[in-house]
Coordinates of C-alpha atoms and ligand atoms in Angstrom, one line a residue:
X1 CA 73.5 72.9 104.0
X2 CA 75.0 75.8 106.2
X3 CA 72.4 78.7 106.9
X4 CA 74.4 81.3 104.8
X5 CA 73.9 79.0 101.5
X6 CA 70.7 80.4 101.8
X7 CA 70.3 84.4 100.2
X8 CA 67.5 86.5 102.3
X9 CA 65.5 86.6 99.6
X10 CA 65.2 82.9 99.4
X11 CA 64.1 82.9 103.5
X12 CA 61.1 85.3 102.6
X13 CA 57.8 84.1 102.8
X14 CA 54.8 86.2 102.0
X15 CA 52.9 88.4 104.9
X16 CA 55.8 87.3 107.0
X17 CA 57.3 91.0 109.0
X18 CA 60.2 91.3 111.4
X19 CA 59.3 95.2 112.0
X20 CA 56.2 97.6 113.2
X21 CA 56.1 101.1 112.6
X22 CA 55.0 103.6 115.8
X23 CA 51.5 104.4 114.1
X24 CA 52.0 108.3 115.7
X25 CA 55.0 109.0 113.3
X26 CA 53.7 107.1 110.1
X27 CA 50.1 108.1 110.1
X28 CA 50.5 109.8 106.4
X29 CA 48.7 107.4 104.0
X30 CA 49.9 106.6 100.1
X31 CA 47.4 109.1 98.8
X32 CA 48.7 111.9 100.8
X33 CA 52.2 111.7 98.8
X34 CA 52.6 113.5 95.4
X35 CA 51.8 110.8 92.7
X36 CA 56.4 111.6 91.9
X37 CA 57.2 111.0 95.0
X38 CA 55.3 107.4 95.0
X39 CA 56.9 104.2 93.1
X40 CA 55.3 102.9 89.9
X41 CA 56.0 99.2 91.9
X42 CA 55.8 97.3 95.0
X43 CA 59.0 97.4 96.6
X44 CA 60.5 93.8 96.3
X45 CA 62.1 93.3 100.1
X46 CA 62.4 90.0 101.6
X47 CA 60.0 89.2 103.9
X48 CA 61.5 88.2 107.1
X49 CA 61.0 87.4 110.8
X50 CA 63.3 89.7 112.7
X51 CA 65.3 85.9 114.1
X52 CA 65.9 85.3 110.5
X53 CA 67.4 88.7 109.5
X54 CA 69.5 89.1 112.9
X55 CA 70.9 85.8 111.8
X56 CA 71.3 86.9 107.9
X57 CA 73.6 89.8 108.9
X58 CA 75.1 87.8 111.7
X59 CA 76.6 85.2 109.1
X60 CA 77.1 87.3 106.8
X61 CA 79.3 89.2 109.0
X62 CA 81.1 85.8 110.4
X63 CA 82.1 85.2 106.4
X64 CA 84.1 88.3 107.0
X65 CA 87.9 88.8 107.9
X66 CA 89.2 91.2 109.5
X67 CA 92.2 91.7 112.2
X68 CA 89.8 91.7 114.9
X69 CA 88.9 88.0 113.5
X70 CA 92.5 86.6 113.1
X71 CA 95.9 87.1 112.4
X72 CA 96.2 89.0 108.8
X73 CA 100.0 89.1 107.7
X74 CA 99.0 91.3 104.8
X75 CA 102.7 92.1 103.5
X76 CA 102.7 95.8 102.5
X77 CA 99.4 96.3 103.9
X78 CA 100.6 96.8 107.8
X79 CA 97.3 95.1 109.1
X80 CA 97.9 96.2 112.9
X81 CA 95.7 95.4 115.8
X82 CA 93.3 98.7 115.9
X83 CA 92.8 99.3 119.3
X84 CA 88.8 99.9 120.5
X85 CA 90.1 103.0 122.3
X86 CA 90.3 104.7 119.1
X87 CA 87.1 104.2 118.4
X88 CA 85.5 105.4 121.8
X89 CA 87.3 108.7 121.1
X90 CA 85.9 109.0 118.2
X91 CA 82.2 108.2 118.9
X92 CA 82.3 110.9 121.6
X93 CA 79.7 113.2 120.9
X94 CA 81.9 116.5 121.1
X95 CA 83.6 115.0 118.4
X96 CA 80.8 113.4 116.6
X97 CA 78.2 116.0 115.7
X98 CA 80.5 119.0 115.1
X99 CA 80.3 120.4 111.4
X100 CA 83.2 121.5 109.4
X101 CA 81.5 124.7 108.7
X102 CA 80.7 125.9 112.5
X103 CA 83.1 128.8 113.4
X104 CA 86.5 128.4 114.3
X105 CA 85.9 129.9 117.8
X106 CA 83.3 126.8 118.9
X107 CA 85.7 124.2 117.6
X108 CA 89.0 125.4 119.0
X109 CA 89.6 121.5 120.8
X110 CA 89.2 119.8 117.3
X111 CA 91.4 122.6 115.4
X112 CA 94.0 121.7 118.4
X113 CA 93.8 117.9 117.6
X114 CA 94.4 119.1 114.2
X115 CA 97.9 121.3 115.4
X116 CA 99.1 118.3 118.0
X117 CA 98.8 115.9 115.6
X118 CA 100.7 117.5 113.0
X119 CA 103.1 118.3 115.9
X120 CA 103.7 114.7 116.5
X121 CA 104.1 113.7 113.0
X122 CA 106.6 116.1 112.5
X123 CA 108.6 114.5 115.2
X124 CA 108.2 111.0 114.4
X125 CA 108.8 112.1 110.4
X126 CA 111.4 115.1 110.6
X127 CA 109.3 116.3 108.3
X128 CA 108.1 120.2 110.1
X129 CA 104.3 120.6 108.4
X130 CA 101.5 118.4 107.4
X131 CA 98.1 118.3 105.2
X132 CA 95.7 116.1 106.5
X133 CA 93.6 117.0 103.5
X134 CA 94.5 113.7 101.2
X135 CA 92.0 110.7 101.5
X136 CA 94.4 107.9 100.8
X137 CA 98.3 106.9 100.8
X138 CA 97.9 107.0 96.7
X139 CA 95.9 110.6 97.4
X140 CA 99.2 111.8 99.0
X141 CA 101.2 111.1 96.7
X142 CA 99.4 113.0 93.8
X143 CA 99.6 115.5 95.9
X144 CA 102.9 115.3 97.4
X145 CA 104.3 115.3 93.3
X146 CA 101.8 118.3 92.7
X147 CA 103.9 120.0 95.4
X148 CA 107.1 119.0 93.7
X149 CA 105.7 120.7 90.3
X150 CA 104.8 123.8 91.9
X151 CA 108.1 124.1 93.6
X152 CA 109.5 123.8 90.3
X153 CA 107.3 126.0 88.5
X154 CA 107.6 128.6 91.1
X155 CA 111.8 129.1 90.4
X156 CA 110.1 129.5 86.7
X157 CA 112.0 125.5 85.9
X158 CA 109.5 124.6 83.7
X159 CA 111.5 121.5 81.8
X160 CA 112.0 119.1 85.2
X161 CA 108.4 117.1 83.8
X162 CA 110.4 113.5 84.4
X163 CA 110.0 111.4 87.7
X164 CA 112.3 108.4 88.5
X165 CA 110.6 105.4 90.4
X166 CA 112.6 102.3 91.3
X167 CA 111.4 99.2 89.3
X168 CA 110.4 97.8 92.8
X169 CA 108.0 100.3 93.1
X170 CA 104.4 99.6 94.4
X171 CA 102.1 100.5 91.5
X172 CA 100.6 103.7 92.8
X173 CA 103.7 105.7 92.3
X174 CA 103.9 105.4 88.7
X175 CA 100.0 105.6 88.3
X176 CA 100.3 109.1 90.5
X177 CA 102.9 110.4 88.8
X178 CA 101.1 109.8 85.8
X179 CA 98.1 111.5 86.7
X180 CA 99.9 114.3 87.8
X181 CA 101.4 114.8 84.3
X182 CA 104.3 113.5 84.8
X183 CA 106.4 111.3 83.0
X184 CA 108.2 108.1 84.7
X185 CA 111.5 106.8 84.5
X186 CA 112.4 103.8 85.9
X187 CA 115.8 102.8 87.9
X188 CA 116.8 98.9 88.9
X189 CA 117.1 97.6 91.5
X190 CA 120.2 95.3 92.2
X191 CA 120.7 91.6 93.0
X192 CA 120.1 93.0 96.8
X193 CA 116.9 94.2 95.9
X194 CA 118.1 97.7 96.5
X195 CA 118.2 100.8 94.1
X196 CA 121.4 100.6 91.8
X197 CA 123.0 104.3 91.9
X198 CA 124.8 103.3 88.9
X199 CA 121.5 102.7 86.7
X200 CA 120.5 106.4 88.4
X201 CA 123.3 108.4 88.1
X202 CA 123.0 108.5 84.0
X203 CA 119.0 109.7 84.3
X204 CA 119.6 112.8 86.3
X205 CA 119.5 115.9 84.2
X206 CA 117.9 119.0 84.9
X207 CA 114.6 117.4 83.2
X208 CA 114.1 115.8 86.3
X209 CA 111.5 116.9 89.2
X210 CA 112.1 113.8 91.4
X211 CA 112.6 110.4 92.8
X212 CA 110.2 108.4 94.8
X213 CA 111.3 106.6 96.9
X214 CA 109.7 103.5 99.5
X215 CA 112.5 103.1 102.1
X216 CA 112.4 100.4 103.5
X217 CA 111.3 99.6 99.9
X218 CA 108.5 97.2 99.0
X219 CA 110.9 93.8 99.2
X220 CA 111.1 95.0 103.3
X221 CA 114.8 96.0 103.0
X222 CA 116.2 99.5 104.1
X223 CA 117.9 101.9 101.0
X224 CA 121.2 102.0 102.9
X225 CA 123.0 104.2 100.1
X226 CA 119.8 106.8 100.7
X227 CA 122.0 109.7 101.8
X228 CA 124.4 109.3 98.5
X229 CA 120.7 109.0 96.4
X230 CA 119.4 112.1 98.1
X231 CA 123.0 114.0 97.4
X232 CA 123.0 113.2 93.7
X233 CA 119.2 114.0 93.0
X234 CA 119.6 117.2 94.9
X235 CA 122.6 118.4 93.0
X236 CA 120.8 117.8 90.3
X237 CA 118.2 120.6 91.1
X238 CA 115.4 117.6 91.8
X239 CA 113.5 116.9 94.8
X240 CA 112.9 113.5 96.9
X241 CA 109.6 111.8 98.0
X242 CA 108.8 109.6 100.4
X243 CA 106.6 107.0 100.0
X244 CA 105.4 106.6 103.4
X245 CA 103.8 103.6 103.5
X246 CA 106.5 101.3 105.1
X247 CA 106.9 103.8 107.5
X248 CA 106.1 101.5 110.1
X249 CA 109.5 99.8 110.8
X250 CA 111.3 103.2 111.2
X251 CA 109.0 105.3 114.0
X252 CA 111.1 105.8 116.9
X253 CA 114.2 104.5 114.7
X254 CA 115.2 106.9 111.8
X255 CA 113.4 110.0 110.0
X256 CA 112.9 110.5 106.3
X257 CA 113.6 114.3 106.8
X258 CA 116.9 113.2 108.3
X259 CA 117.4 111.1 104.9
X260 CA 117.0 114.1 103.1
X261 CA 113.5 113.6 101.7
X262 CA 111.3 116.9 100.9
X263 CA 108.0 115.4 100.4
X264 CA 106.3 112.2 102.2
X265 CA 102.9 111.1 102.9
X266 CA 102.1 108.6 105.2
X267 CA 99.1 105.8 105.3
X268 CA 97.5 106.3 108.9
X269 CA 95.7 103.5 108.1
X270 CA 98.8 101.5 108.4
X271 CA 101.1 103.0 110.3
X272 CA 98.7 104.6 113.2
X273 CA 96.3 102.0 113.6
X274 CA 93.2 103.3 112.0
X275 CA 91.1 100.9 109.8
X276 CA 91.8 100.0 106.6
X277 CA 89.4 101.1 103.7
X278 CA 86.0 98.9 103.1
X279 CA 85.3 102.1 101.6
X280 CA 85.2 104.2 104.2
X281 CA 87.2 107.5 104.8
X282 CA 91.1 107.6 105.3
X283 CA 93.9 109.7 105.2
X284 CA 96.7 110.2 103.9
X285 CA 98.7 113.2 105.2
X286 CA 101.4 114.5 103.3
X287 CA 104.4 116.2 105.2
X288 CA 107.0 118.2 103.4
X289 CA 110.6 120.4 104.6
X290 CA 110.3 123.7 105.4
X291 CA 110.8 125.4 102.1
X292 CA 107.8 123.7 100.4
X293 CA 105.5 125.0 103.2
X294 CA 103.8 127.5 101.2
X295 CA 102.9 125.3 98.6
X296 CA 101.3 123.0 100.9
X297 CA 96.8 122.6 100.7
X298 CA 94.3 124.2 102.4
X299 CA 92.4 124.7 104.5
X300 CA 95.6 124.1 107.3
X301 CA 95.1 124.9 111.1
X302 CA 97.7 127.8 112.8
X303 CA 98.2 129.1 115.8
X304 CA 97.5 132.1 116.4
X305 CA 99.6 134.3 118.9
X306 CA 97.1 134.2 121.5
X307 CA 97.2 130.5 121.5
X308 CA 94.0 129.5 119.6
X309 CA 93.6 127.7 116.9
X310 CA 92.0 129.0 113.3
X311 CA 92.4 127.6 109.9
X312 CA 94.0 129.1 107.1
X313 CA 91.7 129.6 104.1
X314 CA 94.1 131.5 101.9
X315 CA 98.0 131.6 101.0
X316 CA 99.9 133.0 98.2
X317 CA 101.6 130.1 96.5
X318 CA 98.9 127.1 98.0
X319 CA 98.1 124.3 95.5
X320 CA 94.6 124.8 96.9
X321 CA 92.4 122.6 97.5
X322 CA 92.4 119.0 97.3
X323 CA 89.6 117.7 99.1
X324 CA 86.6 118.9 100.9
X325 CA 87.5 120.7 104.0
X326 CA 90.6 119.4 106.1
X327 CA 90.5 116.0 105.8
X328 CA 88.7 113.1 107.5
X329 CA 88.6 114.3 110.7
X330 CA 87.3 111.1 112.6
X331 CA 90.5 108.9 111.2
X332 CA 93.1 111.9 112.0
X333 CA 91.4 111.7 115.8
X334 CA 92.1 108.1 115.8
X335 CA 95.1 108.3 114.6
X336 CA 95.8 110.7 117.5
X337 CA 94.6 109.1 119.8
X338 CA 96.9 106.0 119.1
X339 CA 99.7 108.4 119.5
X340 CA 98.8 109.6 122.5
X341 CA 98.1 106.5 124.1
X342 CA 101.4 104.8 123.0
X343 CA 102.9 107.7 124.2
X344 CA 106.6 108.7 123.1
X345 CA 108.4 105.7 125.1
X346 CA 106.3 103.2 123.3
X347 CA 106.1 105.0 119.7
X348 CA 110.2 104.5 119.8
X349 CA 109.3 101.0 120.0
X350 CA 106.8 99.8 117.6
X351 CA 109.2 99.9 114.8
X352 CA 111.9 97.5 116.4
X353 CA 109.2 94.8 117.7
X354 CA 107.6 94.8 113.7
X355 CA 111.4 94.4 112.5
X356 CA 112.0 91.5 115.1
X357 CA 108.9 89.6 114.4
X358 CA 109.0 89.6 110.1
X359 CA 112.7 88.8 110.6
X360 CA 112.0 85.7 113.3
X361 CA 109.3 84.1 110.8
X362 CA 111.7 84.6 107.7
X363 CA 114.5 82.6 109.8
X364 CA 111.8 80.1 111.1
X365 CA 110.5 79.5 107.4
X366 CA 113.3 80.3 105.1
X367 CA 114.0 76.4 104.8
X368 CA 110.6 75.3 104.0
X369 CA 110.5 78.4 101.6
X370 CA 112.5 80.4 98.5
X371 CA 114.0 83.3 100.2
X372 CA 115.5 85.3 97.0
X373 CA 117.2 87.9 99.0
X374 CA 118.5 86.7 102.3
X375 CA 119.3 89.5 104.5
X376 CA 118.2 91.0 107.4
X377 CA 115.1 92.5 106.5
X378 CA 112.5 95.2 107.9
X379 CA 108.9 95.0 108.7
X380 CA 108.0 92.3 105.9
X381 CA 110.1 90.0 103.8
X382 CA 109.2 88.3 100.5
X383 CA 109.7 84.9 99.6
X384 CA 109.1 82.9 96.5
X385 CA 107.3 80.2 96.6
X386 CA 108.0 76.8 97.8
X387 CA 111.7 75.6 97.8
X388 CA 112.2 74.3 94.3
X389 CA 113.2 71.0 94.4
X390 CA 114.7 71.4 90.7
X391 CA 111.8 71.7 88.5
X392 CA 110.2 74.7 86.4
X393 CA 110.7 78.1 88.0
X394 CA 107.3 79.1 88.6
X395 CA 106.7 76.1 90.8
X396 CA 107.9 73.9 93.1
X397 CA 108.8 70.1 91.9
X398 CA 104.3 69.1 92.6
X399 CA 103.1 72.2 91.0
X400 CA 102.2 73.9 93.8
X401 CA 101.9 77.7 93.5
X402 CA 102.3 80.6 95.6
X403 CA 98.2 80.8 95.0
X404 CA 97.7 77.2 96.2
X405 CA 99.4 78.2 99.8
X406 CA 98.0 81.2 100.1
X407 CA 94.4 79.3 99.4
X408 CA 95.3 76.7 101.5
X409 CA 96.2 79.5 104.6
X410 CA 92.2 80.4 104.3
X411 CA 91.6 76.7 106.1
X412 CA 93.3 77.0 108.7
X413 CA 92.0 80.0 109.6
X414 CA 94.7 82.7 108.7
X415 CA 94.2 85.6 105.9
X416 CA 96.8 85.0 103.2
X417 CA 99.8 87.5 103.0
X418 CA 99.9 89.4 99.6
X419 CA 100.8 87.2 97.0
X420 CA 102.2 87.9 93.3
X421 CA 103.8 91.1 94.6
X422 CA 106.4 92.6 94.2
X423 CA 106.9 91.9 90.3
X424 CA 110.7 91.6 91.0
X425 CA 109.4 87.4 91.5
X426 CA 107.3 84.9 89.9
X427 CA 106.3 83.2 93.0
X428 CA 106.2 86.1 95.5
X429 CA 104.4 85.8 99.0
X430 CA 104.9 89.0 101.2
X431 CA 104.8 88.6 105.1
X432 CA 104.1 91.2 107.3
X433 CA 103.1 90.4 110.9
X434 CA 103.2 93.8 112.1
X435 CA 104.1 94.3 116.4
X436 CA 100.9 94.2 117.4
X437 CA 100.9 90.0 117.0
X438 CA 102.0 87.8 120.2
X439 CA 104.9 85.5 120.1
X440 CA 102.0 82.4 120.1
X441 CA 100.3 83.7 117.3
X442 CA 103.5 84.1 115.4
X443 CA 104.6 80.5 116.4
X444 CA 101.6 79.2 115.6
X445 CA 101.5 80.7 111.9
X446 CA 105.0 79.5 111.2
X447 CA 103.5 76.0 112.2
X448 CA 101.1 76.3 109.9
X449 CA 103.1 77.4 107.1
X450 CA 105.3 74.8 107.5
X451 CA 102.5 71.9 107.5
X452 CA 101.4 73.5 104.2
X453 CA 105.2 72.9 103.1
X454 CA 105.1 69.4 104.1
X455 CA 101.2 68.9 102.5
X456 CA 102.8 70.4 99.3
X457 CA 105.1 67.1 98.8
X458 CA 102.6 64.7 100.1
X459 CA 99.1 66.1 99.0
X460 CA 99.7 68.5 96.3
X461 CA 96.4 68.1 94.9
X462 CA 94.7 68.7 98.1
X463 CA 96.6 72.0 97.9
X464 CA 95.6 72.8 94.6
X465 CA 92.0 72.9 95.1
X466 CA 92.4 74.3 98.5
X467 CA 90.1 76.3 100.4
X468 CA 88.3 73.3 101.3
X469 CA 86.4 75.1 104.3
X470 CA 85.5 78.2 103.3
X471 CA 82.0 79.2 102.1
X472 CA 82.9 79.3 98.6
X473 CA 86.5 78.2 97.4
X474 CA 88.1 79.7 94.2
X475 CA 86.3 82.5 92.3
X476 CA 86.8 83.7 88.3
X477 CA 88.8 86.5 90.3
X478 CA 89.1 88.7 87.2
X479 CA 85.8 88.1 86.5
X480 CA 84.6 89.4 90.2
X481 CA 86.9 92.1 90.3
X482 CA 86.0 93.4 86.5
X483 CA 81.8 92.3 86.6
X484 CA 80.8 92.0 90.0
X485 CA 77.0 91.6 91.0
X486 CA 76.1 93.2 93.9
X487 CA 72.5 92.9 94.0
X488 CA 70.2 90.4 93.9
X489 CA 67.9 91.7 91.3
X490 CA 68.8 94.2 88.9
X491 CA 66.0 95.9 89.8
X492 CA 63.8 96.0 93.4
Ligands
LIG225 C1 99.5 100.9 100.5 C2 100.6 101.5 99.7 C3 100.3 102.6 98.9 C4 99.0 103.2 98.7 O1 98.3 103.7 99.8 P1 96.8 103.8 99.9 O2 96.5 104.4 101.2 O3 96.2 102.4 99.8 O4 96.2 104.6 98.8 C5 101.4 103.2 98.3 N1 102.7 102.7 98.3 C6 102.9 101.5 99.1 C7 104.3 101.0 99.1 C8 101.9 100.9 99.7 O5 102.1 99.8 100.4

C-alpha cells in the first residue's frame, strides 16, 4: 500500500502532537474566553507527529500536476512555463504589504507598473487603453460586451440587444453575453473550420451590437477573411470583440486593433505567464480603441502632467466599477515582469516558436491520428481521435476513445491535452505545447503518443481501463464535479 492510501486522519493516534505552543503568547486559559467564543466540542484534528504531517502534505502535493511537474499540452489553455522570476518580484516586500487604500503619493512605483503595463499591452495589442480591473478571461468579456452596450446606449441605439458568436466558439462567450443581457446568434463555421461570411452577412441588421470573435479561433486556425468580417459588421453600425485568449500565437506577429477589433481582453494567465487559477486571483484586462475610452472601468491610473501617477476615481460615461479596486495587483506585476524580462526582441518571438512547435507535432502525428482540418495551423491544432480504420465514427476500429488516450497519457507521465472540445468533433483532442517546451520534450511526447496509437491496435483493453499508475484511475466525473466531498467529516 503507498503512504498516500492512507487519509491523515487514519495516521492519528491519541496524545500523539507534532507542535508546542511558546507558553509566553498562549498563557490565556479556556475559562478566560467568553463562554461564545468557546466551542460546544473538542476539535476533531488528527493527531500527528510533525514526520507524519510533513509527509501528508508532501504526497499530497506529489499527486499534483502542474507545469513545473511536466509537460501540460492543455490545448486552449496555453499552459506556459511560469518563470520563478515572476514570483520573486512579486514577493518583494515593497510590493507585498502595500494597501490599495494608502494614498496615491506613497504608491507612485506600483501606480507606474500599472501605466507601463498598460503601455506595453497597447503595443503588443494595438489596442491604446486597458482595465486591469476584470478577474478572469470570462470576467473580461462581460465586461468588454457591457462596454459595447454602453457605447450603443450612449448614441441613444437602444435596439442593437443581439450578439453573433461563431458556432466554434468556446462556451464563455455565449454564457457572457448572456449574462450581460444579451441575446446570441450563432454563425458557421465552414468545412475549413473558419467563419462562413455568407452564413453572417444575412444576420447583420441594425439589431446587432457585435461579433465575438477568437482569432486564431478555438480549432488553432487564423480568420483570414477578418478584415472583410470587421468591414461588414462595422457598416452595419456593430462593434467587434476580441476574444483574447489565443492571443498567444500573434504577440510580436499581428494586432487585433490592426484587424479592426474595438474591444479585447486578454487571459494573462495564458498569454503572460502568470499561474493558472487553483482558485487564486487572475486577470483579465480588457483593452478597447480609442473611442470607447470613456466607457472603460474604474478606478484607471493617469499621468498626471508632472509625471506622477494617480488613479482616476471618477468619469462621466464609466461603466463603474467592476471589481474591487484595480485589479489583482500581484498577477498584473507578474505579468510585467514577464514582459520586461522577455523584453521587446523576444516578445516578437514567442508567437512564432508556439506556431512552429503545435504545427511540428500535428505533422509528426497526423498519421497515427484523425486530423479533420489539415492546414497549417497556429498555436494548437485539434484532431479526432484515432485514425478510423472504417468502423463507427465515434471510435476507432478497437473502441478506443479520445478519453482512453487521454487516460492512458496520465501513465506515462504527461497531463492530457483538452479532450471533447471543440464541439465541431466527436472525438476531439486539442494540442497545445506552447514555446516555452524544448525540442526533447516535444519529441519525446510525439513518441509517446504514437506508442499509445500502436497500444490502441494491440492492447485496446489495456487502453480502456487506463490510468494504470495513477493514485486512483477513473472517477464518476460528473459525479465529482456536481457532489464533491471535500472534507473528511461533515463536521470537525
Ligand atoms: C480560457 C478561455 C476563455 C476564458 O478565460 P478565463 O480566464 O478562463 O475565464 C475564453 N475563451 C477562450 C477561447 C479560452 O480559451
Amino acid at each position: 500500500m503507498k503512504y498516500y492510501d492512507k487519509l491523515v486522519f487514519e495516521l492519528s493516534k491519541e496524545g500523539r502532537k507534532g507542535y508546542s505552543l511558546p507558553k509566553n503568547r498562549f498563557s490565556r486559559t479556556l475559562d478566560e474566553l467568553s463562554p461564545s467564543n468557546r466551542r460546544a466540542s473538542a476539535l476533531n484534528l488528527p493527531q500527528v507527529s510533525e514526520p507524519d504531517l510533513a509527509r501528508h502534505y508532501t504526497n499530497l502535493s506529489q499527486m499534483n500536476f502542474g507545469v513545473d511537474t511536466g509537460f501540460y499540452p492543455l490545448g486552449s489553455c496555453t499552459m506556459k512555463y511560469n518563470p520563478k522570476i515572476n514570483e520573486e518580484i512579486a514577493a518583494m516586500p515593497g510590493f507585498q504589504i502595500l494597501h490599495p487604500l494608502q494614498d496615491d503619493a506613497t504608491v507612485q512605483g506600483a501606480l507606474r507598473m500599472y501605466y507601463e503595463l498598460e503601455q506595453a499591452l497597447a503595443e503588443i495589442t494595438g489596442m491604446p487603453y486597458f482595465t486591469f480591473a476584470p478577474a478572469a478571461g470570462s470576467h473580461g468579456e462581460l465586461t468588454g460586451l457591457m462596454i459595447m452596450r454602453q457605447y450603443h446606449m450612449s448614441r441613444g441605439d437602444n435596439k442593437r440587444t443581439k450578439v453573433i458568436v461563431p458556432d466554434s466558439a468556446h462556451g464563455t462567450n455565449p454564457a457572457s453575453a448572456a449574462v450581460c443581457g444579451l441575446e446570441i446568434i450563432v454563425v458557421k463555421s465552414k468545412e475549413n473550420g473558419l467563419v462562413d461570411v455568407e452564413d453572417l452577412k444575412p444576420l447583420l441588421s441594425d439589431e446587432i451590437a457585435g461579433i465575438m470573435m477568437t482569432n486564431p479561433n478555438t480549432l488553432g486556425l487564423f480568420e483570414v477573411q477578418i478584415e472583410e468580417i470587421a468591414r461588414l459588421v462595422h457598416d452595419c453600425g456593430g462593434l467587434l470583440y476580441y476574444d483574447g485568449a489565443n492571443m498567444n500565437p500573434l504577440v510580436g506577429v499581428v494586432r487585433p486593433g490592426d484587424m479592426g477589433f474595438d474591444i479585447m481582453h486578454l487571459n494573462l494567465h495564458k498569454t503572460f505567464s502568470t499561474p493558472h487559477g487553483g482558485g487564486g486571483p487572475g486577470a483579465g484586462p480588457v483593452g478597447v480603441a480609442k473611442h470607447l475610452e470613456q466607457f472603460l472601468p474604474l478606478p484607471r491610473v493617469v499621468k498626471n502632467e508632472d509625471g506622477s501617477f494617480r488613479r482616476l476615481l471618477a468619469a462621466e460615461n464609466s461603466l463603474g466599477r467592476v471589481s474591487g479596486f484595480a485589479g489583482h495587483f500581484g498577477v498584473l506585476l507578474r505579468a510585467y515582469t514577464y514582459i520586461l524580462m522577455l523584453g521587446k526582441e523576444n516578445v516578437a518571438l514567442l508567437g512564432k516558436y508556439a506556431t512552429l512547435s503545435a504545427n511540428y507535432i500535428k505533422e509528426e502525428l497526423k498519421p497515427y491520428y484523425k486530423l479533420p482540418i489539415d492546414s497549417l495551423c497556429k498555436h494548437e491544432f485539434v484532431f479526432d481521435g484515432l485514425i478510423n480504420d472504417g468502423a463507427d465514427k465515434a471510435e476507432d476500429a478497437k473502441g478506443v476513445t479520445t478519453l482512453d488516450v487521454a487516460k492512458r497519457l496520465l501513465d506515462y507521465g504527461y497531463h492530457a491535452p483538452t479532450i471533447y472540445f471543440p464541439l465541431l468533433f466527436h472525438q476531439s483532442i486539442m494540442i497545445e505545447p506552447t514555446e516555452t517546451e524544448s525540442l526533447e520534450t516535444i519529441d519525446a511526447f510525439i513518441d509517446i503518443m504514437k506508442k499509445i496509437a500502436e497500444e490502441a491496435k494491440t492492447e485496446p483493453d489495456y487502453l480502456k481501463s487506463a490510468p494504470h499508475f495513477t493514485p486512483i484511475s477513473r472517477p464518476d466525473e460528473v459525479r465529482a464535479a456536481r457532489q464533491n466531498v471535500l472534507k473528511y467529516q461533515d463536521e470537525i
